[in-house]
Structures are given as structure tokens and as C-alpha cells.
């Protein structure tokens, strides 16, 4: 029995755990080859459980093909190497899910933004900027094949107060990326 995404090559950024992991496994369950990216290679390297290899294994167990790739999305060179590898190994990318983000431990603490660490704004680097960079590298492959989908994980925090202005700006930003990139890519299917 053929699966809906058999032959499809997907990339899910920030997929060691959480929403990214769930998205990667769901794509695998439909038969996709999924490149699972993230920084966590060894269990215990991050405060929360999960690794890129564990997610890639779960993708394969779900019925797809999971490929773990250590990638720090704050480093453009890592992202460039990721898409060069995919182009070499697959010759295409059909789906990019931009999920990687920086969430500071104090994100949900009460208080004004000025009372929280300045590092909360790093979500604009890994979360907003990193999604643009990954899309920038994926788009030429999609344009060449005249097909593809770029998605962004967002939140209702884009339209209401949630966790402060840095978080909200990142969510609004990825929503706007989706809208404006769709305009640029429409002629290329």
C-alpha cells in the first residue's frame, strides 16, 4: 500500500523534541524521508530529553526514513551544509518545516520584558532569522523542481500577548514570512 508522502523529502528543523519531533514522525508515518535537525546529539546535552537520532529512529519506525543531522541553526554555515547534503543525497527537497527556535528558561516568568534577561530576544535569531536562512537555502531546490512547501510553526501568540514582545515578534514574523514567501514562490508552484 502506497503512502501519501512516499518519495517526498522533508526537513524538520528543531526536531529533537516537542512539536518538531511530532511533525517529523507524522511525516514519516505517511512515508516521507525526513531530515531531522537539531543541536542535541547525546541524551543529557539539553535539559529536556530527546535527540535528533532518537527522532530519526521514530520516523523510521513510523514508516518513513529518518535521517538525523546535527545542525545549529544559529550558524548559517551549518544550515548551508545541511541543504548541500540534501541536494547531494536526494537532489530535491519537497517540504521544509521551520520549527527550530530559542526558548529561554525564563520565557514564561511573570514580569515586564525589561525585568527578564535580555537573552529572551535571541528567539529573533533562532526562530525568526534561522527560519529565513533555511528557507533561503531550500527555495532554490524547490524552484528548480517547480514544487515544494515551506511551513513555519507559529502560535496564537502572534495575535495576542503571550510570553512578551520577543516571543510575539517572532511568531508574527514567521507568519509574515509565510505570506510573503508565498507571493515570491507562487509562479514556481
PDB file of N, CA and C in Angstrom, residues 12 17 26 28-29 78 87 101 141 156 158 188:
ATOM      1  N   UNK A  12      12.708  18.878   8.849  1.00  0.00           N
ATOM      2  CA  UNK A  12      12.052  19.478  10.008  1.00  0.00           C
ATOM      3  C   UNK A  12      13.160  19.989  10.912  1.00  0.00           C
ATOM      4  N   UNK A  17      12.786  17.193  19.876  1.00  0.00           N
ATOM      5  CA  UNK A  17      11.710  17.008  20.854  1.00  0.00           C
ATOM      6  C   UNK A  17      10.546  17.925  20.478  1.00  0.00           C
ATOM      7  N   UNK A  26       5.011  12.383  12.134  1.00  0.00           N
ATOM      8  CA  UNK A  26       3.787  12.380  11.314  1.00  0.00           C
ATOM      9  C   UNK A  26       4.133  12.312   9.827  1.00  0.00           C
ATOM     10  N   UNK A  28       6.859  11.009   8.596  1.00  0.00           N
ATOM     11  CA  UNK A  28       7.369   9.656   8.400  1.00  0.00           C
ATOM     12  C   UNK A  28       6.258   8.634   8.311  1.00  0.00           C
ATOM     13  N   UNK A  29       5.235   8.797   9.109  1.00  0.00           N
ATOM     14  CA  UNK A  29       4.104   7.860   9.091  1.00  0.00           C
ATOM     15  C   UNK A  29       3.409   7.839   7.737  1.00  0.00           C
ATOM     16  N   UNK A  78      26.208  25.863   9.113  1.00  0.00           N
ATOM     17  CA  UNK A  78      25.574  24.567   9.384  1.00  0.00           C
ATOM     18  C   UNK A  78      24.349  24.366   8.494  1.00  0.00           C
ATOM     19  N   UNK A  87      20.818  18.166  -1.160  1.00  0.00           N
ATOM     20  CA  UNK A  87      20.895  18.265  -2.623  1.00  0.00           C
ATOM     21  C   UNK A  87      21.741  17.130  -3.193  1.00  0.00           C
ATOM     22  N   UNK A 101      13.805  26.920  17.271  1.00  0.00           N
ATOM     23  CA  UNK A 101      13.647  28.196  17.959  1.00  0.00           C
ATOM     24  C   UNK A 101      14.423  28.184  19.270  1.00  0.00           C
ATOM     25  N   UNK A 141      16.130  24.896  -4.473  1.00  0.00           N
ATOM     26  CA  UNK A 141      15.870  23.496  -4.803  1.00  0.00           C
ATOM     27  C   UNK A 141      14.411  23.314  -5.205  1.00  0.00           C
ATOM     28  N   UNK A 156      -0.755  31.236  18.506  1.00  0.00           N
ATOM     29  CA  UNK A 156      -1.705  32.336  18.638  1.00  0.00           C
ATOM     30  C   UNK A 156      -1.053  33.524  19.345  1.00  0.00           C
ATOM     31  N   UNK A 158       1.041  35.188  18.115  1.00  0.00           N
ATOM     32  CA  UNK A 158       1.235  36.184  17.055  1.00  0.00           C
ATOM     33  C   UNK A 158       0.129  37.230  17.063  1.00  0.00           C
ATOM     34  N   UNK A 188       6.338  29.644  -9.152  1.00  0.00           N
ATOM     35  CA  UNK A 188       7.155  28.425  -9.234  1.00  0.00           C
ATOM     36  C   UNK A 188       6.443  27.218  -8.644  1.00  0.00           C
TER      37      UNK A 188
END
